[in-house]
Tab-separated table of C-alpha atoms and ligand atoms in Angstrom:
chain	number	residue	atom	x	y	z
G	298	MET	CA	14.403	-29.191	59.739
G	299	SER	CA	15.124	-31.393	56.750
G	300	LYS	CA	14.446	-35.120	56.965
G	301	LYS	CA	17.371	-37.367	57.930
G	302	PHE	CA	17.653	-40.480	55.803
G	303	GLU	CA	18.677	-43.859	57.164
G	304	ALA	CA	19.657	-47.110	55.468
G	305	LEU	CA	16.800	-49.618	55.242
G	306	ARG	CA	16.483	-52.138	58.089
G	307	GLY	CA	18.751	-55.130	57.641
G	308	MET	CA	20.831	-53.375	54.948
G	309	GLU	CA	24.146	-51.976	56.029
G	310	ASP	CA	26.844	-49.632	54.790
G	311	VAL	CA	30.411	-50.878	54.770
G	312	ILE	CA	32.451	-47.815	55.628
G	313	PRO	CA	36.227	-47.224	55.805
G	314	GLY	CA	37.626	-49.037	58.822
G	315	GLU	CA	35.334	-51.995	58.028
G	316	VAL	CA	35.764	-52.153	54.261
G	317	GLU	CA	39.452	-53.124	54.549
G	318	LYS	CA	38.363	-56.382	56.229
G	319	TRP	CA	35.947	-57.063	53.355
G	320	GLN	CA	38.738	-56.439	50.852
G	321	TRP	CA	41.045	-58.780	52.794
G	322	VAL	CA	38.496	-61.641	52.701
G	323	GLU	CA	37.604	-60.970	49.040
G	324	GLU	CA	41.284	-61.138	48.109
G	325	LYS	CA	41.712	-64.421	50.016
G	326	ALA	CA	38.690	-65.889	48.204
G	327	ARG	CA	39.873	-64.779	44.762
G	328	VAL	CA	43.403	-66.101	45.263
G	329	PHE	CA	42.191	-69.410	46.719
G	330	PHE	CA	39.452	-70.240	44.230
G	331	GLU	CA	41.362	-69.038	41.152
G	332	ALA	CA	44.370	-71.110	42.258
G	333	ASN	CA	42.007	-74.098	42.422
G	334	GLY	CA	40.797	-73.614	38.837
G	335	PHE	CA	37.563	-71.648	39.416
G	336	LYS	CA	36.561	-68.711	37.182
G	337	GLU	CA	34.609	-65.748	38.448
G	338	ILE	CA	31.032	-65.216	37.270
G	339	ARG	CA	28.952	-62.070	37.835
G	340	THR	CA	25.228	-62.084	37.163
G	341	PRO	CA	22.616	-59.322	37.537
G	342	VAL	CA	21.016	-58.677	40.915
G	343	LEU	CA	17.537	-58.632	39.323
G	344	GLU	CA	16.113	-61.743	37.670
G	345	VAL	CA	12.614	-62.750	36.622
G	346	THR	CA	10.734	-64.056	39.675
G	347	ASP	CA	9.903	-67.360	38.023
G	348	LEU	CA	13.586	-68.354	37.988
G	349	PHE	CA	13.593	-68.632	41.791
G	350	THR	CA	10.059	-70.042	42.089
G	351	ARG	CA	11.091	-72.874	39.751
G	352	SER	CA	14.499	-73.573	41.336
G	353	VAL	CA	14.556	-72.628	45.022
G	354	GLY	CA	10.928	-73.800	45.122
G	355	GLU	CA	7.481	-72.388	45.738
G	356	SER	CA	7.175	-74.113	49.110
G	357	SER	CA	10.539	-72.891	50.449
G	358	ASP	CA	10.529	-70.109	53.060
G	359	ILE	CA	12.794	-68.091	50.762
G	360	VAL	CA	10.271	-67.969	47.889
G	361	HIS	CA	7.135	-68.112	50.020
G	362	LYS	CA	8.030	-65.420	52.555
G	363	GLU	CA	11.356	-63.728	51.926
G	364	MET	CA	11.812	-62.503	48.378
G	365	PHE	CA	12.100	-58.847	47.429
G	366	SER	CA	9.816	-59.089	44.405
G	367	PHE	CA	8.005	-56.379	42.499
G	368	GLU	CA	6.586	-55.476	39.127
G	369	ASP	CA	8.954	-53.382	37.037
G	370	ARG	CA	7.810	-50.519	34.825
G	371	GLY	CA	7.095	-52.927	31.994
G	372	GLY	CA	4.817	-55.039	34.210
G	373	ARG	CA	7.349	-57.889	34.508
G	374	HIS	CA	7.593	-59.779	37.803
G	375	VAL	CA	11.180	-59.431	38.970
G	376	THR	CA	13.077	-60.403	42.122
G	377	MET	CA	16.313	-59.286	43.760
G	378	ARG	CA	18.280	-62.524	43.834
G	379	PRO	CA	18.006	-64.358	47.179
G	380	GLU	CA	20.877	-66.677	46.132
G	381	MET	CA	23.026	-67.259	43.047
G	382	THR	CA	22.918	-70.957	42.186
G	383	ALA	CA	19.798	-70.387	40.050
G	384	SER	CA	21.294	-67.299	38.385
G	385	VAL	CA	24.484	-69.173	37.465
G	386	ALA	CA	22.374	-71.983	35.972
G	387	ARG	CA	20.289	-69.459	34.007
G	388	SER	CA	23.442	-67.850	32.664
G	389	VAL	CA	25.187	-71.119	31.704
G	390	ILE	CA	22.075	-72.357	29.873
G	391	GLU	CA	21.312	-68.999	28.217
G	392	LYS	CA	24.897	-68.524	26.972
G	393	GLY	CA	25.298	-72.206	26.011
G	394	LEU	CA	28.534	-72.298	28.000
G	395	LEU	CA	28.529	-76.081	28.228
G	396	ARG	CA	28.649	-76.399	24.432
G	397	SER	CA	32.370	-75.702	24.428
G	398	ALA	CA	33.320	-77.301	27.739
G	399	LYS	CA	32.459	-80.622	29.336
G	400	SER	CA	32.292	-79.173	32.820
G	401	MET	CA	32.760	-75.743	34.363
G	402	ARG	CA	33.747	-74.342	37.732
G	403	PHE	CA	32.604	-70.914	38.871
G	404	TYR	CA	33.027	-68.749	41.923
G	405	TYR	CA	31.170	-65.567	42.847
G	406	ILE	CA	31.192	-62.889	45.510
G	407	GLY	CA	28.203	-60.601	45.829
G	408	PRO	CA	25.072	-59.340	47.563
G	409	MET	CA	21.918	-61.427	48.045
G	410	PHE	CA	18.543	-60.230	49.331
G	411	ARG	CA	16.083	-61.949	51.651
G	412	ALA	CA	13.304	-60.158	53.535
G	413	GLU	CA	13.936	-61.984	56.803
G	414	ARG	CA	13.474	-60.464	60.261
G	415	PRO	CA	16.847	-58.756	60.840
G	416	GLN	CA	18.854	-59.830	63.881
G	417	ALA	CA	22.484	-60.568	64.759
G	418	GLY	CA	23.910	-62.571	61.857
G	419	ARG	CA	20.756	-62.229	59.755
G	420	LYS	CA	20.471	-59.363	57.287
G	421	ARG	CA	18.163	-58.453	54.427
G	422	GLN	CA	21.071	-57.560	52.187
G	423	PHE	CA	23.887	-59.988	52.927
G	424	HIS	CA	26.795	-61.267	50.870
G	425	GLN	CA	28.002	-64.657	49.800
G	426	ILE	CA	31.204	-66.184	48.490
G	427	GLY	CA	30.118	-69.239	46.531
G	428	ILE	CA	31.215	-71.878	44.059
G	429	GLU	CA	29.323	-74.039	41.579
G	430	MET	CA	30.852	-77.150	39.960
G	431	VAL	CA	28.702	-77.622	36.849
G	432	ASN	CA	28.375	-81.008	35.134
G	433	GLU	CA	30.441	-82.805	37.751
G	434	GLY	CA	28.646	-85.784	39.220
G	435	GLY	CA	29.437	-88.470	41.739
G	436	MET	CA	31.041	-88.860	45.096
G	437	ASN	CA	34.432	-87.472	44.030
G	438	ALA	CA	32.917	-84.101	43.125
G	439	ASP	CA	31.054	-83.992	46.470
G	440	LEU	CA	34.283	-84.801	48.259
G	441	GLU	CA	36.196	-82.144	46.356
G	442	ALA	CA	33.565	-79.456	47.034
G	443	ILE	CA	33.491	-80.131	50.765
G	444	ASP	CA	37.276	-80.460	50.932
G	445	LEU	CA	37.606	-77.064	49.149
G	446	LEU	CA	35.134	-75.452	51.532
G	447	TYR	CA	36.962	-76.809	54.562
G	448	ARG	CA	40.391	-75.819	53.213
G	449	PHE	CA	39.223	-72.327	52.233
G	450	LEU	CA	37.768	-71.669	55.680
G	451	LYS	CA	41.022	-72.824	57.318
G	452	TYR	CA	43.065	-70.723	54.841
G	453	ALA	CA	40.962	-67.663	55.676
G	454	GLY	CA	41.602	-68.262	59.389
G	455	VAL	CA	38.498	-70.066	60.722
G	456	GLU	CA	39.819	-72.117	63.607
G	457	LYS	CA	37.386	-75.010	63.918
G	458	PRO	CA	34.959	-75.411	61.010
G	459	MET	CA	32.562	-78.339	61.545
G	460	ILE	CA	30.683	-79.965	58.644
G	461	ARG	CA	27.097	-81.127	59.231
G	462	ILE	CA	26.038	-83.463	56.506
G	463	ASN	CA	23.047	-85.485	55.334
G	464	ASP	CA	22.139	-87.738	52.427
G	465	LEU	CA	18.883	-86.787	50.694
G	466	GLY	CA	19.165	-89.732	48.290
G	467	GLY	CA	19.001	-89.842	44.490
G	468	ALA	CA	15.965	-88.603	42.516
G	469	GLU	CA	14.170	-92.012	42.668
G	470	ASP	CA	14.919	-92.486	46.371
G	471	GLN	CA	13.654	-88.980	47.036
G	472	LYS	CA	10.209	-89.818	45.651
G	473	LYS	CA	9.978	-92.894	47.886
G	474	THR	CA	11.243	-90.906	50.880
G	475	ALA	CA	8.677	-88.165	50.253
G	476	LEU	CA	5.815	-90.694	50.128
G	477	ALA	CA	6.917	-92.368	53.363
G	478	LEU	CA	7.372	-88.976	55.087
G	479	GLN	CA	3.947	-87.875	53.871
G	480	GLU	CA	2.424	-90.953	55.450
G	481	TYR	CA	4.259	-90.314	58.720
G	482	PHE	CA	3.403	-86.592	58.982
G	483	SER	CA	-0.226	-87.059	57.807
G	484	ALA	CA	-0.789	-89.423	60.731
G	485	GLN	CA	0.434	-86.649	63.100
G	486	LYS	CA	-1.180	-83.740	61.277
G	487	GLU	CA	-3.122	-82.393	64.279
G	488	LYS	CA	0.191	-81.812	66.148
G	489	LEU	CA	1.633	-79.654	63.339
G	490	CYS	CA	1.266	-75.901	62.708
G	491	LYS	CA	-0.754	-74.366	59.844
G	492	ASP	CA	2.365	-73.721	57.742
G	493	CYS	CA	3.305	-77.387	58.066
G	494	HIS	CA	-0.154	-78.424	56.832
G	495	TRP	CA	0.570	-76.367	53.728
G	496	ARG	CA	4.071	-77.871	53.453
G	497	LEU	CA	2.575	-81.351	53.708
G	498	GLU	CA	0.569	-80.577	50.575
G	499	LYS	CA	3.318	-78.769	48.652
G	500	ASN	CA	6.607	-80.460	49.619
G	501	VAL	CA	6.823	-82.595	52.721
G	502	LEU	CA	10.597	-82.122	53.073
G	503	ARG	CA	10.025	-78.449	53.871
G	504	ILE	CA	8.413	-79.458	57.200
G	505	PHE	CA	11.989	-79.949	58.440
G	506	ASP	CA	12.605	-76.185	57.961
G	507	CYS	CA	9.828	-75.381	60.502
G	508	LYS	CA	10.993	-73.420	63.550
G	509	VAL	CA	7.673	-73.640	65.504
G	510	GLU	CA	8.356	-75.197	68.936
G	511	ALA	CA	5.211	-77.355	68.943
G	512	CYS	CA	6.211	-79.098	65.678
G	513	GLN	CA	9.689	-80.098	66.877
G	514	PRO	CA	8.839	-83.380	68.717
G	515	VAL	CA	7.088	-84.709	65.580
G	516	ILE	CA	9.979	-83.560	63.349
G	517	GLN	CA	12.628	-85.054	65.645
G	518	ALA	CA	10.811	-88.397	65.775
G	519	ALA	CA	10.542	-88.738	61.956
G	520	PRO	CA	11.915	-92.212	61.123
G	521	TRP	CA	14.524	-91.045	58.598
G	522	GLU	CA	16.927	-93.879	59.258
G	523	LYS	CA	14.239	-96.449	58.426
G	524	ILE	CA	12.784	-94.549	55.459
G	525	ALA	CA	16.060	-93.470	53.825
G	526	PRO	CA	19.199	-95.341	54.932
G	527	LEU	CA	22.511	-93.691	54.018
G	528	SER	CA	23.733	-94.770	50.547
G	529	ALA	CA	26.960	-96.743	50.021
G	530	ASP	CA	28.523	-93.775	48.198
G	531	PHE	CA	27.640	-91.501	51.073
G	532	GLN	CA	29.305	-93.893	53.534
G	533	LYS	CA	32.427	-93.816	51.329
G	534	LEU	CA	32.364	-90.033	51.403
G	535	LEU	CA	32.369	-90.098	55.200
G	536	GLU	CA	35.323	-92.530	55.182
G	537	GLU	CA	37.248	-90.062	52.996
G	538	PHE	CA	36.533	-87.264	55.501
G	539	GLN	CA	37.989	-89.427	58.239
G	540	LYS	CA	41.120	-90.110	56.154
G	541	ARG	CA	41.555	-86.378	55.517
G	542	SER	CA	40.790	-85.394	59.134
G	543	ILE	CA	37.814	-83.273	58.056
G	544	PRO	CA	35.548	-83.060	61.116
G	545	PHE	CA	31.878	-83.878	60.430
G	546	GLU	CA	28.579	-84.790	62.084
G	547	ILE	CA	25.715	-86.624	60.374
G	548	LYS	CA	22.451	-84.666	60.764
G	549	ARG	CA	19.590	-86.682	59.341
G	550	ARG	CA	17.199	-83.763	59.777
G	551	LEU	CA	19.338	-81.391	57.709
G	552	VAL	CA	17.324	-80.910	54.502
G	553	ARG	CA	18.499	-77.369	53.552
G	554	GLY	CA	15.836	-74.748	52.845
G	555	LEU	CA	16.017	-74.925	49.026
G	556	ASP	CA	14.167	-77.409	46.820
G	557	TYR	CA	16.829	-78.185	44.231
G	558	TYR	CA	18.996	-80.557	46.283
G	559	ASN	CA	19.461	-84.321	46.152
G	560	GLY	CA	22.265	-86.574	47.450
G	561	ALA	CA	24.836	-85.118	49.850
G	562	VAL	CA	23.831	-81.784	51.432
G	563	PHE	CA	25.863	-79.973	54.062
G	564	GLU	CA	26.285	-76.937	56.268
G	565	VAL	CA	29.288	-75.621	58.170
G	566	THR	CA	29.219	-74.222	61.681
G	567	ALA	CA	32.026	-72.507	63.532
G	568	GLU	CA	32.653	-71.226	67.033
G	569	GLY	CA	31.409	-67.729	67.815
G	570	LEU	CA	28.294	-67.559	65.634
G	571	GLY	CA	25.450	-67.719	68.177
G	572	ALA	CA	21.882	-68.513	67.093
G	573	GLN	CA	22.476	-68.029	63.341
G	574	ASP	CA	25.143	-70.689	63.331
G	575	ALA	CA	25.370	-71.699	59.672
G	576	LEU	CA	28.528	-70.203	58.236
G	577	ALA	CA	28.029	-71.912	54.869
G	578	GLY	CA	25.702	-74.322	53.137
G	579	GLY	CA	25.550	-76.336	49.956
G	580	GLY	CA	25.013	-79.678	48.334
G	581	ARG	CA	24.419	-81.734	45.221
G	582	TYR	CA	21.725	-80.643	42.757
G	583	ASP	CA	21.412	-82.870	39.708
G	584	ARG	CA	17.996	-81.848	38.359
G	585	LEU	CA	18.153	-78.058	38.362
G	586	TYR	CA	19.644	-77.487	34.895
G	587	GLN	CA	17.076	-79.691	33.163
G	588	GLU	CA	14.278	-78.053	35.139
G	589	LEU	CA	15.520	-74.691	33.847
G	590	GLY	CA	15.607	-75.831	30.229
G	591	GLU	CA	18.931	-77.645	29.642
G	592	SER	CA	18.366	-80.601	27.329
G	593	VAL	CA	20.890	-83.046	28.815
G	594	PRO	CA	21.406	-84.205	32.414
G	595	THR	CA	23.793	-81.814	34.199
G	596	PRO	CA	24.831	-82.992	37.661
G	597	CYS	CA	26.200	-80.239	39.893
G	598	THR	CA	27.387	-79.451	43.362
G	599	GLY	CA	28.303	-76.213	45.122
G	600	PHE	CA	28.191	-74.135	48.254
G	601	SER	CA	27.897	-70.551	49.500
G	602	ILE	CA	29.574	-68.975	52.506
G	603	GLY	CA	27.864	-66.138	54.412
G	604	PHE	CA	30.329	-63.238	54.076
G	605	GLU	CA	29.194	-61.288	57.157
G	606	ARG	CA	29.161	-64.454	59.257
G	607	LEU	CA	32.674	-65.311	58.067
G	608	LEU	CA	33.878	-61.815	59.048
G	609	SER	CA	32.326	-62.203	62.477
G	610	VAL	CA	34.018	-65.592	63.080
G	611	LEU	CA	37.382	-64.237	61.887
G	612	GLU	CA	37.110	-61.187	64.129
G	613	LYS	CA	36.586	-63.441	67.156
G	614	SER	CA	39.530	-65.740	66.352
G	615	ALA	CA	42.875	-65.758	68.218
G	616	GLN	CA	44.349	-63.230	65.760
G	617	PRO	CA	41.399	-60.894	65.013
G	618	LEU	CA	40.919	-59.789	61.432
G	619	THR	CA	41.310	-56.106	62.368
G	620	ALA	CA	44.902	-56.820	63.491
G	621	LYS	CA	45.684	-58.949	60.410
G	622	VAL	CA	44.449	-56.220	58.077
G	623	ALA	CA	46.408	-53.521	59.906
G	624	ALA	CA	49.562	-55.678	59.742
G	625	LYS	CA	49.563	-55.141	55.966
G	626	ARG	CA	50.265	-51.436	56.465
G	627	VAL	CA	53.696	-49.821	56.773
G	628	TYR	CA	54.583	-46.700	58.751
G	629	VAL	CA	57.383	-44.459	57.471
G	630	ALA	CA	59.286	-42.602	60.234
G	631	PRO	CA	61.798	-39.867	59.294
G	632	LEU	CA	64.026	-39.016	62.279
G	633	ASP	CA	65.382	-35.689	61.086
G	634	ALA	CA	63.872	-32.474	59.665
G	635	ALA	CA	66.889	-32.071	57.291
G	636	PRO	CA	65.572	-31.760	53.693
G	637	GLU	CA	67.645	-34.743	52.443
G	638	VAL	CA	66.101	-37.035	55.130
G	639	VAL	CA	62.568	-35.817	54.425
G	640	ALA	CA	63.121	-36.243	50.667
G	641	PHE	CA	64.636	-39.732	51.170
G	642	CYS	CA	61.617	-40.851	53.224
G	643	SER	CA	59.094	-39.298	50.817
G	644	LYS	CA	60.749	-41.104	47.911
G	645	LEU	CA	60.635	-44.420	49.790
G	646	ALA	CA	56.960	-43.892	50.702
G	647	LEU	CA	56.169	-43.143	47.048
G	648	GLU	CA	57.995	-46.266	45.818
G	649	LEU	CA	56.136	-48.447	48.323
G	650	ARG	CA	52.791	-46.873	47.409
G	651	GLU	CA	53.500	-47.548	43.738
G	652	LYS	CA	53.869	-51.240	44.644
G	653	GLY	CA	50.401	-51.081	46.248
G	654	ILE	CA	51.661	-51.058	49.850
G	655	ARG	CA	49.548	-48.890	52.163
G	656	ILE	CA	51.585	-46.254	53.957
G	657	GLU	CA	50.952	-44.331	57.166
G	658	THR	CA	53.146	-41.442	58.290
G	659	ALA	CA	53.001	-38.243	60.352
G	660	PRO	CA	54.305	-35.248	58.378
G	661	GLY	CA	56.402	-32.853	60.479
G	662	GLU	CA	57.076	-35.452	63.197
G	663	PHE	CA	60.717	-36.488	63.813
G	664	SER	CA	60.731	-38.103	67.259
G	665	LEU	CA	61.156	-41.891	67.203
G	666	SER	CA	59.075	-42.486	70.326
G	667	LYS	CA	56.179	-40.415	68.927
G	668	HIS	CA	56.420	-42.202	65.578
G	669	LEU	CA	56.302	-45.595	67.326
G	670	LYS	CA	53.309	-44.508	69.392
G	671	LYS	CA	51.478	-43.519	66.205
G	672	ALA	CA	52.548	-46.747	64.457
G	673	ASN	CA	51.105	-48.706	67.383
G	674	GLN	CA	47.836	-46.778	67.181
G	675	HIS	CA	47.581	-47.685	63.496
G	676	GLN	CA	48.520	-51.311	64.409
G	677	VAL	CA	50.861	-51.412	61.367
G	678	GLY	CA	52.958	-54.488	60.584
G	679	PHE	CA	56.228	-52.658	59.850
G	680	VAL	CA	57.946	-49.324	60.591
G	681	VAL	CA	60.554	-47.943	58.195
G	682	ILE	CA	62.976	-45.718	60.145
G	683	ALA	CA	65.531	-43.381	58.523
G	684	GLY	CA	67.736	-40.515	59.746
G	685	ALA	CA	70.884	-38.798	58.418
G	686	ASP	CA	72.996	-41.991	58.867
G	687	GLU	CA	70.557	-44.113	56.845
G	688	VAL	CA	70.496	-41.499	54.059
G	689	LYS	CA	74.318	-41.689	53.858
G	690	LYS	CA	74.267	-45.512	53.796
G	691	LYS	CA	71.231	-45.609	51.446
G	692	SER	CA	69.543	-48.037	53.855
G	693	VAL	CA	66.741	-48.066	56.427
G	694	ALA	CA	66.050	-49.695	59.778
G	695	LEU	CA	62.979	-51.907	59.390
G	696	LYS	CA	61.042	-52.766	62.535
G	697	ASN	CA	58.761	-55.798	62.392
G	698	MET	CA	56.016	-54.860	64.858
G	699	THR	CA	54.549	-58.367	65.134
G	700	GLU	CA	57.815	-60.197	65.748
G	701	LYS	CA	59.409	-57.241	67.610
G	702	THR	CA	62.644	-57.471	65.584
G	703	GLN	CA	64.666	-54.858	63.702
G	704	THR	CA	66.902	-55.292	60.645
G	705	GLU	CA	68.867	-53.024	58.333
G	706	ILE	CA	67.827	-53.160	54.670
G	707	GLU	CA	69.194	-51.421	51.565
G	708	ALA	CA	66.704	-48.764	50.510
G	709	ASP	CA	66.355	-50.047	46.934
G	710	LYS	CA	65.567	-53.583	48.168
G	711	LEU	CA	62.909	-52.457	50.660
G	712	ALA	CA	59.810	-52.769	48.431
G	713	SER	CA	60.600	-56.271	47.190
G	714	TYR	CA	61.581	-57.369	50.701
G	715	LEU	CA	58.279	-56.130	52.136
G	716	GLN	CA	56.281	-57.738	49.344
G	717	GLY	CA	57.940	-61.045	50.176
G	718	VAL	CA	57.267	-60.986	53.911
G	719	MET	CA	53.924	-59.214	54.211
G	720	PRO	CA	50.835	-61.414	54.739
G	721	LEU	CA	48.556	-61.686	51.723
M	4	LIG	P1	21.958	-70.906	51.939
M	4	LIG	O1	22.163	-71.931	53.016
M	4	LIG	O2	20.593	-70.373	51.767
M	4	LIG	O3	22.486	-71.562	50.594
M	4	LIG	O4	22.938	-69.687	52.198
M	4	LIG	C1	24.334	-69.904	52.374
M	4	LIG	C2	24.858	-69.069	53.522
M	4	LIG	O5	24.497	-67.688	53.355
M	4	LIG	C3	24.293	-69.428	54.897
M	4	LIG	O6	24.942	-70.544	55.459
M	4	LIG	C4	24.574	-68.149	55.675
M	4	LIG	O7	25.916	-68.138	56.139
M	4	LIG	C5	24.388	-67.069	54.629
M	4	LIG	N1	23.069	-66.433	54.781
M	4	LIG	C6	21.877	-66.879	54.334
M	4	LIG	N2	20.891	-66.025	54.658
M	4	LIG	C7	21.459	-64.995	55.327
M	4	LIG	C8	20.971	-63.781	55.913
M	4	LIG	N3	19.695	-63.434	55.866
M	4	LIG	N4	21.854	-62.948	56.531
M	4	LIG	C9	23.173	-63.287	56.580
M	4	LIG	N5	23.697	-64.409	56.019
M	4	LIG	C10	22.852	-65.261	55.414
M	4	LIG	C11	22.449	-70.951	49.370
M	4	LIG	O8	22.242	-69.778	49.207
M	4	LIG	C12	22.788	-71.897	48.223
M	4	LIG	N6	22.774	-71.097	46.972
M	4	LIG	C13	24.125	-72.563	48.429
M	4	LIG	C14	24.533	-73.451	47.299
M	4	LIG	C15	25.394	-73.138	46.291
M	4	LIG	N7	24.075	-74.679	47.066
M	4	LIG	C16	24.625	-75.156	45.954
M	4	LIG	N8	25.433	-74.212	45.468
């Protein structure tokens, strides 16, 4: 018997039935971010390993334990990108994109790779929708990024996004904070795990990423508030959230698992995610571009949303994504086998298809009750019904399956009517 192949662990196919939901979310993201002035950027999946070691950081779990890295045929050390912030920076610097523009705003949608232990909500190939606001410093850019993230999640249908936020301080403050934390953790070294001993040497902040139970009491008791009080700008940012009714919690132990951050860093949680509860994460990173070779200071902020986690939250919401996606389809129901009725319906179906509307129908079926049963199975949003009378009047009966209403519409106005009322 020949060998049966399977997809690698933690890497999944997206097959018809599922892929429509991906397309729905991708379309929402494109429309939203383009409308807000962001331009799409696509970078290669493979980059030289050093790019991530230098940006995400040698001491981060991502670089230390989770990268898919290998030597290519030319002996170069390459890595399948675990995230895209570093790749965007590499591209902007390499292409000199900031020479012709003061600041730039990018969005991206694509696969990332991390060799983590697969479980619900944690994959080895996963996808992100992300933005980067390049050469935009200060509190207003932080506010705009978080406001955009919150508004996008609401626009996509997430019911209760909650922002968790922390202030890592500016570059100077960070050095002082690191020294004070080093002193604190060194005094408690015997209570920490082996990995944390290594983190203490390499980058003390990474101790906060530790998941080992025994380390938690020491981590929880770290005197953050005394070592690094929240900055005045950060306090102003929180006031703006209150004014805009953006829900947030301050989490002083939120340090994010990547080395490039400073200032405001944040994550978003939402109902229905379980143990892997971060739906998105991001923050300010003002040093990265210079560390990767840019000659002038380039303050930035950005975030990435976990695509699979977003799908899972949307599926569990009051109006599941499966139903929303199906509601974009139209069922065409001819009520008579007479050639002029069949031809009339075929022509309508063709016109709608040409406008990009997805059509379901059942050839050879002319009973209204059977058509409606099929339309219900497909969970379509609308049913177009036509018999001999409609052909004579050059109109159709249009049933709105969500609102349970029926109206008569002239056949040549049907496509534009549907385009106007169908959800995006
Ligand atoms: P991150 O927090 O590492 O940030 O990832 C962002 C989001 O990707 C997470 O909140 C989560 O939803 C999703 N994610 C991460 N790992 C996995 C996984 N193994 N399986 C499924 N989903 C996952 C970044 O990647 C930064 N580049 C964000 C950023 C952009 N910061 C500034 N600009």
